[in-house]
Amino acid sequence: MSRPIRALIHADALRHNYGVAKSLAPHSRVFAVVKAQAYGHGLMTAAAAFGAVDGFAILEIEGARSLRAAGYTQPILLLEGAFSLPELRLASELDLWLTVHDEAGLARLEAETLPRPVAVFAKLNSGMNRLGFPAEEVATVVARLRGNANVGEITLMTHFATADEPARGITGQLARFEAAIGSLALPVTVANSAALIAYPEARRDWVRPGIMLYGSSPFAHTPAAELGLQAAMTLQSEIISVQRLQPGDTVGYGASFVAARAMTIGIVACGYADGYPRHAGTGTPVLVDGMRTRLVGRVSMDMLAIELTDVPGVGVGSAVELWGQQLPIDVVAAAAGTIGYELMCAISPRVPVQVV
């Protein structure tokens, strides 16, 4: 019998969340962001759930090739572009769309004769200072792209650093972007999940929802449920042992938790080798048979401990939800000092995945 841990992927929730994203921008086309194996949910699982999505946005050209091989004909945007001339040729052969964000990417396009022209998203740096041409150079970049026989449709793009922070928002970056593009009559994409939800002015020709598609909130203080989103992943396991503690007894590596009273703890088959955060501390919420309790002591490679003292009727074999449809992943992430994105992407290959 295998370990009881498993990750459930809720296809209905994926469909629902895509519908929420689409409803926010009914006049925009939607790139479903499916990088990092669809934020840990499985690339093909997510693609199937999203159905007649307008397009996909992805980082990994291997994933883009898999989508094409599976019969998906929608636009597929490579968010960091092609990294070499062979990748550039492959992108052309597969009819992938390319982000071009620096001189090296432009030079590759100008150095090669491609099997077919590629649609290009020219990324401008409006203030995040990560990727992108200086926004004020947009006219020069567009002129070079327009003069290149390898380039088809051109779209202008930027990415916001603080769309998820209401106190700062997108105003400064959006103003810089708009001032730079001036009267250029080209399609535009600027909205990630946070901007799509919070800023109607960011809902342009294309929008690029990511985290919201998987049922997590992009905002630290707004629960996903308040945004109409549903959790698309549940990580669950079972109690495999029960221990009785006396005052002064300790739990786990480093003896970091010391019992202040007589206690009962349950040992759960889940650890950091499964993707649960090792840095989650005592007090991180966990559900056992639908009742809320807490993590105690350090998370080890294959197990963690939870308090059962005040949770009646549970024991070996009781169901544990580490996060999911009853316990929001954002709540667990906040308690562990991280974000839901990291937890989703960290699920280990050794954890069985079941689509439900």
mmCIF file of C-alpha atoms in Angstrom:
data_model
loop_
_atom_site.group_PDB
_atom_site.id
_atom_site.type_symbol
_atom_site.label_atom_id
_atom_site.label_comp_id
_atom_site.label_asym_id
_atom_site.label_seq_id
_atom_site.Cartn_x
_atom_site.Cartn_y
_atom_site.Cartn_z
ATOM 1 C CA MET A 1 0.000 0.000 0.000
ATOM 2 C CA SER A 2 1.390 3.409 -0.977
ATOM 3 C CA ARG A 3 1.662 6.413 1.309
ATOM 4 C CA PRO A 4 -1.688 8.145 1.708
ATOM 5 C CA ILE A 5 -0.558 11.562 0.532
ATOM 6 C CA ARG A 6 -1.944 12.838 -2.757
ATOM 7 C CA ALA A 7 -2.712 16.051 -4.604
ATOM 8 C CA LEU A 8 -6.188 16.478 -6.011
ATOM 9 C CA ILE A 9 -6.622 18.788 -8.991
ATOM 10 C CA HIS A 10 -10.152 20.120 -9.284
ATOM 11 C CA ALA A 11 -10.912 20.507 -12.996
ATOM 12 C CA ASP A 12 -14.247 22.238 -12.325
ATOM 13 C CA ALA A 13 -12.442 24.874 -10.268
ATOM 14 C CA LEU A 14 -9.972 25.514 -13.095
ATOM 15 C CA ARG A 15 -12.879 25.984 -15.504
ATOM 16 C CA HIS A 16 -14.671 28.231 -13.046
ATOM 17 C CA ASN A 17 -11.640 30.440 -12.428
ATOM 18 C CA TYR A 18 -10.995 30.861 -16.140
ATOM 19 C CA GLY A 19 -14.619 31.943 -16.472
ATOM 20 C CA VAL A 20 -14.087 34.557 -13.761
ATOM 21 C CA ALA A 21 -11.031 35.917 -15.575
ATOM 22 C CA LYS A 22 -12.857 36.017 -18.891
ATOM 23 C CA SER A 23 -15.857 37.770 -17.374
ATOM 24 C CA LEU A 24 -13.672 40.576 -16.011
ATOM 25 C CA ALA A 25 -12.438 41.480 -19.484
ATOM 26 C CA PRO A 26 -15.165 40.427 -21.939
ATOM 27 C CA HIS A 27 -13.687 42.535 -24.726
ATOM 28 C CA SER A 28 -10.120 41.316 -24.244
ATOM 29 C CA ARG A 29 -8.499 38.118 -25.357
ATOM 30 C CA VAL A 30 -7.120 35.995 -22.524
ATOM 31 C CA PHE A 31 -3.742 34.294 -22.293
ATOM 32 C CA ALA A 32 -4.029 31.576 -19.652
ATOM 33 C CA VAL A 33 -0.604 31.537 -18.013
ATOM 34 C CA VAL A 34 0.465 27.884 -17.744
ATOM 35 C CA LYS A 35 4.174 28.188 -16.941
ATOM 36 C CA ALA A 36 5.772 25.873 -14.355
ATOM 37 C CA GLN A 37 3.436 23.014 -15.282
ATOM 38 C CA ALA A 38 0.438 25.315 -14.826
ATOM 39 C CA TYR A 39 1.627 26.416 -11.394
ATOM 40 C CA GLY A 40 2.034 22.787 -10.348
ATOM 41 C CA HIS A 41 -1.422 21.663 -11.518
ATOM 42 C CA GLY A 42 -0.243 19.853 -14.648
ATOM 43 C CA LEU A 43 0.060 21.495 -18.052
ATOM 44 C CA MET A 44 -2.279 19.157 -19.924
ATOM 45 C CA THR A 45 -4.775 19.031 -17.068
ATOM 46 C CA ALA A 46 -5.040 22.804 -17.014
ATOM 47 C CA ALA A 47 -5.134 23.151 -20.786
ATOM 48 C CA ALA A 48 -7.997 20.668 -21.007
ATOM 49 C CA ALA A 49 -9.905 22.405 -18.226
ATOM 50 C CA PHE A 50 -9.534 25.859 -19.772
ATOM 51 C CA GLY A 51 -11.162 24.577 -22.956
ATOM 52 C CA ALA A 52 -11.601 27.179 -25.679
ATOM 53 C CA VAL A 53 -9.106 29.598 -24.140
ATOM 54 C CA ASP A 54 -7.957 32.420 -26.402
ATOM 55 C CA GLY A 55 -4.293 31.567 -25.917
ATOM 56 C CA PHE A 56 -1.632 30.179 -23.612
ATOM 57 C CA ALA A 57 1.364 31.961 -22.097
ATOM 58 C CA ILE A 58 4.279 29.800 -21.031
ATOM 59 C CA LEU A 59 7.988 30.000 -20.310
ATOM 60 C CA GLU A 60 9.202 26.598 -21.417
ATOM 61 C CA ILE A 61 9.402 25.853 -25.135
ATOM 62 C CA GLU A 62 9.137 22.141 -24.330
ATOM 63 C CA GLY A 63 5.732 22.781 -22.818
ATOM 64 C CA ALA A 64 4.702 24.800 -25.860
ATOM 65 C CA ARG A 65 5.763 21.912 -28.088
ATOM 66 C CA SER A 66 3.692 19.526 -25.946
ATOM 67 C CA LEU A 67 0.630 21.737 -26.351
ATOM 68 C CA ARG A 68 1.044 21.767 -30.112
ATOM 69 C CA ALA A 69 1.582 17.992 -30.178
ATOM 70 C CA ALA A 70 -1.646 17.576 -28.203
ATOM 71 C CA GLY A 71 -3.538 19.478 -30.877
ATOM 72 C CA TYR A 72 -3.862 22.931 -29.315
ATOM 73 C CA THR A 73 -3.908 25.472 -32.129
ATOM 74 C CA GLN A 74 -4.421 28.648 -30.088
ATOM 75 C CA PRO A 75 -1.712 31.292 -29.882
ATOM 76 C CA ILE A 76 1.072 30.280 -27.494
ATOM 77 C CA LEU A 77 3.220 33.099 -26.171
ATOM 78 C CA LEU A 78 6.745 32.392 -24.908
ATOM 79 C CA LEU A 79 6.989 34.829 -22.006
ATOM 80 C CA GLU A 80 10.789 35.069 -22.068
ATOM 81 C CA GLY A 81 11.146 34.530 -25.778
ATOM 82 C CA ALA A 82 13.622 32.209 -27.469
ATOM 83 C CA PHE A 83 17.028 31.700 -25.861
ATOM 84 C CA SER A 84 18.960 30.589 -28.956
ATOM 85 C CA LEU A 85 18.781 30.449 -32.744
ATOM 86 C CA PRO A 86 17.637 26.787 -32.697
ATOM 87 C CA GLU A 87 14.827 27.739 -30.307
ATOM 88 C CA LEU A 88 13.913 30.657 -32.533
ATOM 89 C CA ARG A 89 13.636 28.368 -35.557
ATOM 90 C CA LEU A 90 11.571 25.883 -33.546
ATOM 91 C CA ALA A 91 9.266 28.672 -32.392
ATOM 92 C CA SER A 92 8.686 29.633 -36.000
ATOM 93 C CA GLU A 93 8.032 26.036 -37.025
ATOM 94 C CA LEU A 94 5.513 25.607 -34.207
ATOM 95 C CA ASP A 95 3.887 28.995 -34.857
ATOM 96 C CA LEU A 96 4.710 30.252 -31.364
ATOM 97 C CA TRP A 97 4.533 33.909 -30.419
ATOM 98 C CA LEU A 98 7.650 35.486 -28.952
ATOM 99 C CA THR A 99 8.358 38.039 -26.286
ATOM 100 C CA VAL A 100 11.355 40.126 -27.301
ATOM 101 C CA HIS A 101 12.776 42.146 -24.446
ATOM 102 C CA ASP A 102 16.403 43.003 -25.220
ATOM 103 C CA GLU A 103 18.953 43.662 -27.899
ATOM 104 C CA ALA A 104 20.040 40.013 -28.013
ATOM 105 C CA GLY A 105 16.504 38.926 -28.883
ATOM 106 C CA LEU A 106 16.229 41.552 -31.584
ATOM 107 C CA ALA A 107 19.598 40.565 -33.011
ATOM 108 C CA ARG A 108 18.566 36.896 -33.196
ATOM 109 C CA LEU A 109 15.482 37.855 -35.177
ATOM 110 C CA GLU A 110 17.605 39.915 -37.552
ATOM 111 C CA ALA A 111 20.285 37.241 -37.994
ATOM 112 C CA GLU A 112 18.036 34.388 -39.120
ATOM 113 C CA THR A 113 15.670 33.607 -41.975
ATOM 114 C CA LEU A 114 12.725 31.836 -40.390
ATOM 115 C CA PRO A 115 10.371 29.287 -41.960
ATOM 116 C CA ARG A 116 7.497 31.679 -41.242
ATOM 117 C CA PRO A 117 7.150 35.069 -39.577
ATOM 118 C CA VAL A 118 6.514 35.095 -35.837
ATOM 119 C CA ALA A 119 4.195 37.361 -33.891
ATOM 120 C CA VAL A 120 6.292 39.453 -31.514
ATOM 121 C CA PHE A 121 5.406 40.958 -28.148
ATOM 122 C CA ALA A 122 7.835 43.806 -27.560
ATOM 123 C CA LYS A 123 8.275 44.051 -23.797
ATOM 124 C CA LEU A 124 8.924 47.480 -22.339
ATOM 125 C CA ASN A 125 10.418 48.170 -18.935
ATOM 126 C CA SER A 126 8.037 50.661 -17.344
ATOM 127 C CA GLY A 127 9.584 50.433 -13.881
ATOM 128 C CA MET A 128 9.830 46.833 -12.708
ATOM 129 C CA ASN A 129 13.454 46.719 -13.906
ATOM 130 C CA ARG A 130 13.442 43.024 -14.629
ATOM 131 C CA LEU A 131 12.928 42.469 -18.359
ATOM 132 C CA GLY A 132 12.191 44.897 -21.141
ATOM 133 C CA PHE A 133 13.549 47.617 -23.369
ATOM 134 C CA PRO A 134 13.600 51.089 -21.811
ATOM 135 C CA ALA A 135 10.062 52.283 -22.453
ATOM 136 C CA GLU A 136 11.332 55.428 -24.169
ATOM 137 C CA GLU A 137 13.064 53.324 -26.858
ATOM 138 C CA VAL A 138 9.807 51.837 -28.092
ATOM 139 C CA ALA A 139 9.768 53.750 -31.398
ATOM 140 C CA THR A 140 13.217 52.481 -32.334
ATOM 141 C CA VAL A 141 12.352 48.902 -31.326
ATOM 142 C CA VAL A 142 9.098 48.941 -33.285
ATOM 143 C CA ALA A 143 10.822 50.380 -36.363
ATOM 144 C CA ARG A 144 13.349 47.546 -36.328
ATOM 145 C CA LEU A 145 10.614 44.964 -35.887
ATOM 146 C CA ARG A 146 8.518 46.430 -38.687
ATOM 147 C CA GLY A 147 11.513 46.293 -40.988
ATOM 148 C CA ASN A 148 12.164 42.616 -40.272
ATOM 149 C CA ALA A 149 10.634 40.047 -42.628
ATOM 150 C CA ASN A 150 10.721 37.481 -39.799
ATOM 151 C CA VAL A 151 8.219 39.500 -37.766
ATOM 152 C CA GLY A 152 4.464 39.316 -38.146
ATOM 153 C CA GLU A 153 2.006 41.066 -35.828
ATOM 154 C CA ILE A 154 3.553 43.295 -33.154
ATOM 155 C CA THR A 155 2.062 43.773 -29.676
ATOM 156 C CA LEU A 156 3.364 46.057 -26.930
ATOM 157 C CA MET A 157 3.733 44.645 -23.443
ATOM 158 C CA THR A 158 4.776 45.559 -19.919
ATOM 159 C CA HIS A 159 4.557 43.982 -16.461
ATOM 160 C CA PHE A 160 3.540 45.643 -13.192
ATOM 161 C CA ALA A 161 5.582 45.354 -10.015
ATOM 162 C CA THR A 162 2.934 46.439 -7.498
ATOM 163 C CA ALA A 163 -0.471 45.685 -9.019
ATOM 164 C CA ASP A 164 -1.106 43.531 -5.944
ATOM 165 C CA GLU A 165 -0.443 46.431 -3.546
ATOM 166 C CA PRO A 166 -3.435 48.798 -3.426
ATOM 167 C CA ALA A 167 -1.401 51.577 -1.827
ATOM 168 C CA ARG A 168 0.935 51.723 -4.841
ATOM 169 C CA GLY A 169 -0.964 50.100 -7.695
ATOM 170 C CA ILE A 170 -0.158 50.555 -11.375
ATOM 171 C CA THR A 171 -0.624 54.291 -11.938
ATOM 172 C CA GLY A 172 3.024 55.266 -12.318
ATOM 173 C CA GLN A 173 4.047 52.374 -14.522
ATOM 174 C CA LEU A 174 0.970 52.602 -16.704
ATOM 175 C CA ALA A 175 1.488 56.327 -17.222
ATOM 176 C CA ARG A 176 5.111 55.778 -18.230
ATOM 177 C CA PHE A 177 4.120 52.991 -20.611
ATOM 178 C CA GLU A 178 1.347 55.032 -22.236
ATOM 179 C CA ALA A 179 3.527 58.106 -22.597
ATOM 180 C CA ALA A 180 6.188 56.002 -24.292
ATOM 181 C CA ILE A 181 3.921 54.249 -26.798
ATOM 182 C CA GLY A 182 2.244 57.537 -27.726
ATOM 183 C CA SER A 183 0.264 57.208 -30.918
ATOM 184 C CA LEU A 184 1.603 53.817 -31.972
ATOM 185 C CA ALA A 185 -1.457 51.981 -33.216
ATOM 186 C CA LEU A 186 -0.503 48.539 -31.910
ATOM 187 C CA PRO A 187 -2.226 45.979 -29.673
ATOM 188 C CA VAL A 188 -1.318 46.136 -25.987
ATOM 189 C CA THR A 189 -1.123 43.694 -23.052
ATOM 190 C CA VAL A 190 -0.357 44.862 -19.518
ATOM 191 C CA ALA A 191 -2.623 43.027 -17.040
ATOM 192 C CA ASN A 192 -1.553 40.152 -14.810
ATOM 193 C CA SER A 193 -4.063 38.645 -12.345
ATOM 194 C CA ALA A 194 -3.929 41.519 -9.875
ATOM 195 C CA ALA A 195 -4.244 44.217 -12.517
ATOM 196 C CA LEU A 196 -7.028 42.331 -14.280
ATOM 197 C CA ILE A 197 -9.039 42.153 -11.059
ATOM 198 C CA ALA A 198 -8.383 45.596 -9.616
ATOM 199 C CA TYR A 199 -7.760 47.983 -12.514
ATOM 200 C CA PRO A 200 -10.274 48.124 -15.385
ATOM 201 C CA GLU A 201 -7.925 50.484 -17.255
ATOM 202 C CA ALA A 202 -5.461 47.589 -17.599
ATOM 203 C CA ARG A 203 -7.904 45.380 -19.504
ATOM 204 C CA ARG A 204 -6.479 45.902 -22.964
ATOM 205 C CA ASP A 205 -6.311 43.790 -26.126
ATOM 206 C CA TRP A 206 -4.827 40.827 -24.228
ATOM 207 C CA VAL A 207 -4.827 40.046 -20.499
ATOM 208 C CA ARG A 208 -2.546 37.515 -18.799
ATOM 209 C CA PRO A 209 -4.136 35.924 -15.696
ATOM 210 C CA GLY A 210 -1.971 33.437 -13.853
ATOM 211 C CA ILE A 211 -2.394 32.787 -10.137
ATOM 212 C CA MET A 212 -6.125 33.551 -10.125
ATOM 213 C CA LEU A 213 -6.746 30.676 -12.546
ATOM 214 C CA TYR A 214 -5.594 28.273 -9.849
ATOM 215 C CA GLY A 215 -7.779 29.673 -7.097
ATOM 216 C CA SER A 216 -5.280 31.770 -5.173
ATOM 217 C CA SER A 217 -5.611 35.479 -4.496
ATOM 218 C CA PRO A 218 -2.946 37.844 -5.802
ATOM 219 C CA PHE A 219 -3.714 40.172 -2.891
ATOM 220 C CA ALA A 220 -2.304 39.538 0.578
ATOM 221 C CA HIS A 221 -5.404 40.809 2.398
ATOM 222 C CA THR A 222 -8.207 39.686 0.061
ATOM 223 C CA PRO A 223 -9.194 36.007 0.297
ATOM 224 C CA ALA A 224 -9.660 34.155 -2.966
ATOM 225 C CA ALA A 225 -13.269 33.364 -2.081
ATOM 226 C CA GLU A 226 -14.068 37.091 -1.939
ATOM 227 C CA LEU A 227 -12.870 37.315 -5.537
ATOM 228 C CA GLY A 228 -15.163 34.464 -6.579
ATOM 229 C CA LEU A 229 -12.260 32.040 -7.031
ATOM 230 C CA GLN A 230 -12.190 28.347 -6.153
ATOM 231 C CA ALA A 231 -9.191 26.316 -4.988
ATOM 232 C CA ALA A 232 -7.980 24.107 -7.815
ATOM 233 C CA MET A 233 -5.546 22.015 -5.730
ATOM 234 C CA THR A 234 -6.012 20.057 -2.524
ATOM 235 C CA LEU A 235 -3.029 18.480 -0.794
ATOM 236 C CA GLN A 236 -4.240 15.757 1.539
ATOM 237 C CA SER A 237 -2.888 12.882 3.581
ATOM 238 C CA GLU A 238 -3.681 10.896 6.736
ATOM 239 C CA ILE A 239 -2.553 10.464 10.304
ATOM 240 C CA ILE A 240 -0.214 7.472 10.475
ATOM 241 C CA SER A 241 0.638 7.540 14.194
ATOM 242 C CA VAL A 242 -0.571 9.064 17.468
ATOM 243 C CA GLN A 243 1.676 10.074 20.364
ATOM 244 C CA ARG A 244 0.768 11.060 23.943
ATOM 245 C CA LEU A 245 2.932 13.771 25.475
ATOM 246 C CA GLN A 246 3.516 14.831 29.058
ATOM 247 C CA PRO A 247 4.489 18.384 30.086
ATOM 248 C CA GLY A 248 8.086 18.970 29.078
ATOM 249 C CA ASP A 249 8.100 16.417 26.249
ATOM 250 C CA THR A 250 9.409 17.682 22.927
ATOM 251 C CA VAL A 251 8.420 17.083 19.313
ATOM 252 C CA GLY A 252 10.561 16.486 16.259
ATOM 253 C CA TYR A 253 14.049 17.472 15.157
ATOM 254 C CA GLY A 254 15.755 20.051 17.287
ATOM 255 C CA ALA A 255 13.209 19.528 20.063
ATOM 256 C CA SER A 256 11.891 22.936 19.048
ATOM 257 C CA PHE A 257 8.392 22.371 20.448
ATOM 258 C CA VAL A 258 7.994 21.705 24.173
ATOM 259 C CA ALA A 259 4.637 20.548 25.529
ATOM 260 C CA ALA A 260 3.299 22.855 28.242
ATOM 261 C CA ARG A 261 0.577 20.362 29.193
ATOM 262 C CA ALA A 262 -0.477 16.800 28.524
ATOM 263 C CA MET A 263 -1.052 16.614 24.778
ATOM 264 C CA THR A 264 -1.993 14.297 21.960
ATOM 265 C CA ILE A 265 -0.288 14.728 18.605
ATOM 266 C CA GLY A 266 -0.824 13.052 15.267
ATOM 267 C CA ILE A 267 1.940 12.250 12.811
ATOM 268 C CA VAL A 268 0.956 13.004 9.211
ATOM 269 C CA ALA A 269 2.478 11.411 6.125
ATOM 270 C CA CYS A 270 3.662 14.634 4.539
ATOM 271 C CA GLY A 271 6.974 16.449 4.701
ATOM 272 C CA TYR A 272 9.207 18.838 2.861
ATOM 273 C CA ALA A 273 10.189 16.139 0.342
ATOM 274 C CA ASP A 274 6.516 16.185 -0.691
ATOM 275 C CA GLY A 275 6.533 19.945 -1.129
ATOM 276 C CA TYR A 276 5.220 21.074 2.239
ATOM 277 C CA PRO A 277 7.304 24.076 3.377
ATOM 278 C CA ARG A 278 9.995 23.122 5.851
ATOM 279 C CA HIS A 279 9.931 26.626 7.288
ATOM 280 C CA ALA A 280 6.272 26.330 8.316
ATOM 281 C CA GLY A 281 6.274 26.776 12.062
ATOM 282 C CA THR A 282 4.196 25.761 15.038
ATOM 283 C CA GLY A 283 0.719 27.171 14.623
ATOM 284 C CA THR A 284 0.434 26.748 10.847
ATOM 285 C CA PRO A 285 -3.179 25.648 10.295
ATOM 286 C CA VAL A 286 -4.109 22.109 9.256
ATOM 287 C CA LEU A 287 -7.483 20.373 8.963
ATOM 288 C CA VAL A 288 -8.098 16.872 10.330
ATOM 289 C CA ASP A 289 -11.483 15.314 9.528
ATOM 290 C CA GLY A 290 -12.611 18.827 8.632
ATOM 291 C CA MET A 291 -11.629 20.308 12.007
ATOM 292 C CA ARG A 292 -8.962 22.967 12.270
ATOM 293 C CA THR A 293 -5.848 22.334 14.298
ATOM 294 C CA ARG A 294 -2.192 23.324 14.122
ATOM 295 C CA LEU A 295 1.222 22.132 13.136
ATOM 296 C CA VAL A 296 3.647 21.576 16.034
ATOM 297 C CA GLY A 297 7.427 21.312 15.840
ATOM 298 C CA ARG A 298 9.617 21.154 12.773
ATOM 299 C CA VAL A 299 8.503 19.711 9.469
ATOM 300 C CA SER A 300 10.733 16.764 8.585
ATOM 301 C CA MET A 301 11.419 15.186 5.207
ATOM 302 C CA ASP A 302 8.509 12.743 5.207
ATOM 303 C CA MET A 303 6.332 13.660 8.198
ATOM 304 C CA LEU A 304 4.917 16.476 10.240
ATOM 305 C CA ALA A 305 3.122 16.630 13.583
ATOM 306 C CA ILE A 306 -0.242 18.195 14.374
ATOM 307 C CA GLU A 307 -2.002 18.759 17.671
ATOM 308 C CA LEU A 308 -5.005 16.510 18.387
ATOM 309 C CA THR A 309 -5.560 17.343 22.057
ATOM 310 C CA ASP A 310 -8.782 19.239 21.487
ATOM 311 C CA VAL A 311 -9.888 17.458 18.307
ATOM 312 C CA PRO A 312 -12.295 14.667 19.284
ATOM 313 C CA GLY A 313 -12.682 11.340 17.576
ATOM 314 C CA VAL A 314 -9.626 11.386 15.336
ATOM 315 C CA GLY A 315 -6.732 8.966 15.137
ATOM 316 C CA VAL A 316 -4.727 6.803 12.766
ATOM 317 C CA GLY A 317 -6.334 6.935 9.337
ATOM 318 C CA SER A 318 -8.085 10.267 9.872
ATOM 319 C CA ALA A 319 -8.056 12.480 6.780
ATOM 320 C CA VAL A 320 -5.795 15.535 6.810
ATOM 321 C CA GLU A 321 -6.039 18.520 4.475
ATOM 322 C CA LEU A 322 -2.814 20.494 4.280
ATOM 323 C CA TRP A 323 -4.445 23.039 1.951
ATOM 324 C CA GLY A 324 -7.265 22.992 -0.525
ATOM 325 C CA GLN A 325 -10.969 23.569 -0.872
ATOM 326 C CA GLN A 326 -11.595 23.719 2.880
ATOM 327 C CA LEU A 327 -8.311 25.305 3.982
ATOM 328 C CA PRO A 328 -7.185 28.057 1.580
ATOM 329 C CA ILE A 329 -3.633 27.747 0.363
ATOM 330 C CA ASP A 330 -3.103 31.472 0.953
ATOM 331 C CA VAL A 331 -3.870 31.033 4.671
ATOM 332 C CA VAL A 332 -1.277 28.269 4.957
ATOM 333 C CA ALA A 333 1.254 30.225 2.913
ATOM 334 C CA ALA A 334 0.850 33.346 5.051
ATOM 335 C CA ALA A 335 1.355 31.332 8.229
ATOM 336 C CA ALA A 336 4.501 29.835 6.706
ATOM 337 C CA GLY A 337 5.861 33.206 5.616
ATOM 338 C CA THR A 338 5.502 32.594 1.898
ATOM 339 C CA ILE A 339 2.931 32.840 -0.905
ATOM 340 C CA GLY A 340 0.528 30.379 -2.464
ATOM 341 C CA TYR A 341 2.463 30.407 -5.736
ATOM 342 C CA GLU A 342 5.456 28.753 -4.048
ATOM 343 C CA LEU A 343 3.389 26.033 -2.394
ATOM 344 C CA MET A 344 1.636 25.130 -5.641
ATOM 345 C CA CYS A 345 4.862 24.943 -7.604
ATOM 346 C CA ALA A 346 6.706 22.956 -4.932
ATOM 347 C CA ILE A 347 4.597 19.778 -5.017
ATOM 348 C CA SER A 348 7.087 16.928 -5.376
ATOM 349 C CA PRO A 349 7.019 14.443 -8.262
ATOM 350 C CA ARG A 350 6.690 11.662 -5.693
ATOM 351 C CA VAL A 351 3.207 12.910 -4.710
ATOM 352 C CA PRO A 352 0.489 11.117 -6.707
ATOM 353 C CA VAL A 353 -1.803 13.517 -8.561
ATOM 354 C CA GLN A 354 -5.462 12.771 -9.159
ATOM 355 C CA VAL A 355 -7.704 14.893 -11.367
ATOM 356 C CA VAL A 356 -11.199 15.060 -9.929
#
